[in-house]
C-alpha positions as a printed Julia matrix, in Angstrom:
120×3 Matrix{Float64}:
 -12.56  49.98    5.4
  -9.52  49.8     7.61
  -6.1   48.24    7.55
  -2.53  48.82    6.5
  -1.43  49.51    2.94
   2.16  50.24    1.93
   3.04  52.76   -0.76
   3.47  51.3    -4.25
   6.75  53.08   -4.9
   9.88  53.49   -2.82
   9.67  57.28   -3.06
   7.11  57.26   -0.28
   9.8   56.14    2.16
  13.2   57.52    1.05
  12.78  61.17    1.96
  13.58  62.18    5.54
  10.29  63.09    7.19
   8.28  60.97    4.76
   4.99  59.58    5.95
   5.49  55.82    6.24
   2.37  55.39    8.39
  -0.04  53.47    6.24
  -2.59  52.4     8.85
  -5.86  53.9     7.67
  -9.58  53.79    8.13
 -12.41  55.1     6.02
 -16.16  55.01    6.49
 -18.96  55.72    4.03
 -22.6   56.31    4.87
 -24.93  56.24    1.85
 -28.65  57.02    1.81
 -30.63  56.25   -1.35
 -34.18  57.48   -1.72
 -35.72  57.11   -5.17
 -33.43  58.71   -7.74
 -31.38  60.54   -5.06
 -28.18  59.46   -3.3
 -26.54  61.22   -0.36
 -23.03  60.11    0.64
 -21.07  61.06    3.76
 -17.42  59.94    4.01
 -14.67  60.3     6.58
 -11.15  58.96    6.12
  -8.0   59.03    8.24
  -4.6   58.47    6.54
  -6.22  57.59    3.2
  -4.28  57.68   -0.06
  -5.31  61.05   -1.5
  -8.82  62.4    -2.01
  -9.57  60.29   -5.08
  -7.46  57.32   -3.95
  -5.47  57.4    -7.18
  -2.37  55.32   -7.77
  -0.34  58.54   -8.03
  -0.9   59.32   -4.35
  -0.12  55.77   -3.26
   3.03  55.58   -5.42
   4.55  58.68   -3.81
   3.3   57.99   -0.28
   0.88  60.93   -0.09
  -1.69  60.27    2.63
  -4.2   62.66    4.14
  -4.6   63.13    7.88
  -8.35  63.8     7.63
 -10.68  63.71    4.63
 -14.35  64.69    4.91
 -16.72  64.38    1.93
 -20.39  65.09    1.32
 -21.88  64.07   -2.01
 -25.29  64.37   -3.61
 -26.32  62.61   -6.82
 -29.55  62.41   -8.83
 -30.4   59.87  -11.48
 -32.27  61.36  -14.45
 -34.15  58.77  -16.43
 -32.36  55.46  -16.85
 -29.0   56.62  -18.16
 -28.1   60.12  -16.96
 -26.98  61.49  -13.63
 -25.89  64.79  -12.12
 -24.17  65.36   -8.85
 -21.94  67.44   -6.63
 -19.27  66.6    -4.04
 -17.66  68.75   -1.38
 -14.33  67.46   -0.09
 -12.41  68.97    2.84
  -8.86  67.78    3.54
  -7.1   68.74    6.76
  -3.44  68.1     7.48
  -2.3   68.16   11.1
   1.33  67.16   11.03
   2.24  68.51    7.55
   4.4   65.39    7.17
   4.4   64.49    3.49
   6.8   64.61    0.55
   5.05  67.18   -1.6
   4.81  70.69   -0.15
   1.99  71.68   -2.52
  -0.23  68.99   -1.02
  -1.73  70.38    2.17
  -5.14  71.26    3.58
  -7.72  72.27    0.98
 -11.44  72.45    0.15
 -12.83  71.26   -3.17
 -16.25  71.39   -4.81
 -16.85  69.15   -7.81
 -19.98  69.32   -9.96
 -20.44  66.61  -12.57
 -22.83  65.04  -15.04
 -22.62  61.67  -16.72
 -24.25  59.24  -19.1
 -24.26  55.48  -18.84
 -24.18  53.5   -22.06
 -24.97  49.84  -22.37
 -26.06  47.4   -25.0
 -27.83  44.08  -25.02
 -26.75  41.38  -27.43
 -29.3   38.64  -27.88
 -27.95  35.18  -28.63
 -31.07  33.39  -29.84
């Protein structure tokens, strides 16, 4: 993915020193082998690590985001996984001083539910 995306809210642009640069690029490389998935991601000027609306509303972009993820499907409906995310800020040019470089490890498990309704 690449392009230009403006912030949703005006707060991303009203503060002196705000980060109005919205040109970004992000690449994902995914390898699936049986029940296993390995994901490698790199992003430049992306809207926060989880790309939530909160980050885009306030104009919080990340200079560099690196992510490695591993996921395993268990049976048909369960999965477990882990993600390591590294965020690196170069210019420290953003509105929220608590949002800087960091490392994060997330471990998760999930269940998928579905139903089939027959119409015969």
